[in-house]
One Martini backbone bead per residue (centre of mass of N, CA, C, O) as a GRO file, in nm:
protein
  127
    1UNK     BB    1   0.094   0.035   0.025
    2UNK     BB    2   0.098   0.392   0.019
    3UNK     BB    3   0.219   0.623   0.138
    4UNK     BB    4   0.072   0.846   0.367
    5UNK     BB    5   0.033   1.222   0.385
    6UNK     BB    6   0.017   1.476   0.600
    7UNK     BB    7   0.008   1.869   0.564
    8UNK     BB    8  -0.016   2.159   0.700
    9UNK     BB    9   0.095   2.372   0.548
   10UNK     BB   10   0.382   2.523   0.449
   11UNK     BB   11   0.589   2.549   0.745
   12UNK     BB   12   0.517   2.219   0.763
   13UNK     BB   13   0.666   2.129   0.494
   14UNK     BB   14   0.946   2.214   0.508
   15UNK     BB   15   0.936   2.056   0.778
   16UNK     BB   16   0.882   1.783   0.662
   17UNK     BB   17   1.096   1.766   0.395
   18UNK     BB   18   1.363   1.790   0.535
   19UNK     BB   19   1.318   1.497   0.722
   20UNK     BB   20   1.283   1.310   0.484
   21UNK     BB   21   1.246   1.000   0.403
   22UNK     BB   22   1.239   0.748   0.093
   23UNK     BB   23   1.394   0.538   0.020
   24UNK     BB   24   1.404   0.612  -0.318
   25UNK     BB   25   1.115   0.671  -0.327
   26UNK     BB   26   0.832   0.797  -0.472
   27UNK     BB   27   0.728   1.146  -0.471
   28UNK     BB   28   0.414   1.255  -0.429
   29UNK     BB   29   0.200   1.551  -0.441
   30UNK     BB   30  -0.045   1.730  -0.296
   31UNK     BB   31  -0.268   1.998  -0.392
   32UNK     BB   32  -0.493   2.104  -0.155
   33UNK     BB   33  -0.767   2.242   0.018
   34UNK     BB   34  -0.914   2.301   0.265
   35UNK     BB   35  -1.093   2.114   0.512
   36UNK     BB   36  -1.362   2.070   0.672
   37UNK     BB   37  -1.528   1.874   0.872
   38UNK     BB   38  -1.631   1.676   0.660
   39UNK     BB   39  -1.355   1.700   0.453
   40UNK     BB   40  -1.421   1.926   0.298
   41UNK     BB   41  -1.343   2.112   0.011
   42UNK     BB   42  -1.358   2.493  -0.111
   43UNK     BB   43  -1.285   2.316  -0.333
   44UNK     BB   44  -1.403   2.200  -0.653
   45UNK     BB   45  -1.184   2.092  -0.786
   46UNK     BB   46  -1.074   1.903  -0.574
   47UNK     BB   47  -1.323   1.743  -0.547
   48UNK     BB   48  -1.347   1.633  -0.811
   49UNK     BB   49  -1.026   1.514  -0.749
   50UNK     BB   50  -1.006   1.273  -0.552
   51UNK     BB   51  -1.125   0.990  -0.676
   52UNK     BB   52  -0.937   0.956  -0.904
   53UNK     BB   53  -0.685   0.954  -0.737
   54UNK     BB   54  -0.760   0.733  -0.540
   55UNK     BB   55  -0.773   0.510  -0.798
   56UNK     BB   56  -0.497   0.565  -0.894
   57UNK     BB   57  -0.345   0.434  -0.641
   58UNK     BB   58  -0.403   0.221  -0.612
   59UNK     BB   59  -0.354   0.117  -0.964
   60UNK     BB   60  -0.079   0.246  -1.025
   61UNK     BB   61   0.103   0.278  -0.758
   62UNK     BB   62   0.346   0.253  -0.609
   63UNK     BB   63   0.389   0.110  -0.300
   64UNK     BB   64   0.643   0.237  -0.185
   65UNK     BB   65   0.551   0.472  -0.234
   66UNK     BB   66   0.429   0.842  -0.160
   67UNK     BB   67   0.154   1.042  -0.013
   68UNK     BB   68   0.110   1.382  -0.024
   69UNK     BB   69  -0.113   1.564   0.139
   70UNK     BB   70  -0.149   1.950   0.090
   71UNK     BB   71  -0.264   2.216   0.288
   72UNK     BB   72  -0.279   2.546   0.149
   73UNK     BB   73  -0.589   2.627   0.277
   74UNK     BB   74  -0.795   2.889   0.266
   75UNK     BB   75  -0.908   3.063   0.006
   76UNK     BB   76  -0.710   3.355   0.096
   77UNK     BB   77  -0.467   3.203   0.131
   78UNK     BB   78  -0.484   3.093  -0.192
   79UNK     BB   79  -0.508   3.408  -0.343
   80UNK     BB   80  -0.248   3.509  -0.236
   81UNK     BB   81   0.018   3.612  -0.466
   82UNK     BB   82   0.222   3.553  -0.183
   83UNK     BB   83   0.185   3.265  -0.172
   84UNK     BB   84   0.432   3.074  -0.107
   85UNK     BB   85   0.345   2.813  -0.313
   86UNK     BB   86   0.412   2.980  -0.566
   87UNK     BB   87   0.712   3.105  -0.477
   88UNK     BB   88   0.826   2.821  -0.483
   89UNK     BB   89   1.015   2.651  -0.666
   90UNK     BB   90   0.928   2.311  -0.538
   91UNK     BB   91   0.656   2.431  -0.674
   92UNK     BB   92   0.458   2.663  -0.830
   93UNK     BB   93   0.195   2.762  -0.799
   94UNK     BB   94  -0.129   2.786  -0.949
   95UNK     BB   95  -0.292   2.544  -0.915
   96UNK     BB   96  -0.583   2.361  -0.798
   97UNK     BB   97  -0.518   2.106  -0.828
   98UNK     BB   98  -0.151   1.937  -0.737
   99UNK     BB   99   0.083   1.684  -0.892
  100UNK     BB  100   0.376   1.596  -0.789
  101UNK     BB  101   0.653   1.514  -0.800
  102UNK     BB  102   0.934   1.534  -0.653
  103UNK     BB  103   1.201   1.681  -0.804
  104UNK     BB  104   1.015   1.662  -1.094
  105UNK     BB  105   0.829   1.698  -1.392
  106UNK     BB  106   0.597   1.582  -1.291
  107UNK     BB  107   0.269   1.690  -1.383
  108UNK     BB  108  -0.058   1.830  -1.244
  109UNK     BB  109  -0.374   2.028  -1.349
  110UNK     BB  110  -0.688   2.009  -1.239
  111UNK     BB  111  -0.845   1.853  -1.474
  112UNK     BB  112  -0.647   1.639  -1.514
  113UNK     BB  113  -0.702   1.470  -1.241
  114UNK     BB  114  -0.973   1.327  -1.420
  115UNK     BB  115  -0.751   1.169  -1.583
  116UNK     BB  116  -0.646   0.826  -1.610
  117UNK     BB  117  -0.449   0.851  -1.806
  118UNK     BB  118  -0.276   1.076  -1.680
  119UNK     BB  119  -0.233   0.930  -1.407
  120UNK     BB  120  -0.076   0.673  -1.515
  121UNK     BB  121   0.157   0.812  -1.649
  122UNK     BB  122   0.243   0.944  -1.379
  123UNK     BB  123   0.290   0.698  -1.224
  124UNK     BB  124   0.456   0.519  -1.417
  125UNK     BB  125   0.701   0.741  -1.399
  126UNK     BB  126   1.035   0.672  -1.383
  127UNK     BB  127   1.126   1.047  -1.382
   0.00000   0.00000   0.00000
């Protein structure tokens, strides 16, 4: 089964990544609205790719690999385009829901995250 990992907000995500050891395994993660009491999330494109992502990672992804799900905050800070993740090097985030490999150039955004296909071909490359 796939390493699941939650992180919320910036400065836990860096100081999360910086003590991560993944021994070698692929780090995916996912950057996604942050959820109220029910799970949901205020973002409504997060919402639409959230079922697709779950059925990719059963389906596709290596069972050794890491799925880091990454709440970049609520509407407001997450529209400030001041916003920590956007100006990151190693995220420069412009939409949400967004996933990446990390430190890999593998990337998917927004709609693209409900295309099987598209999520297949991301989970299966190894580079």
């Amino acid at each position: 089964m796939v390493n699941e990992h939650k992180v919320a907000g910036y400065e836990n995500f860096k100081s999360f990544m910086k003590d991560f050891k993944s021994n070698g395994a692929a780090i995916n993660i996912l950057f996604t609205g942050e959820k109220d009491k029910n799970g949901v999330s205020w973002c409504p494109d997060c919402v639409s790719a959230e079922p697709h992502i779950k059925n990719a990672l059963e389906k596709f992804a290596d069972k050794n690999s890491h799925f880091i799900c990454v709440d970049v905050g609520d509407r407001a800070t997450w529209k400030d385009m001041n916003n920590p993740f956007r100006k990151d090097k190693d995220t420069h985030l412009m939409v949400i829901p967004t996933l990446i490999r990390y430190k890999h150039p593998q990337r998917l955004e927004g709609e693209q995250l409900e295309k099987e296909d598209l999520l297949e071909m991301f989970f299966n490359d190894d580079d």
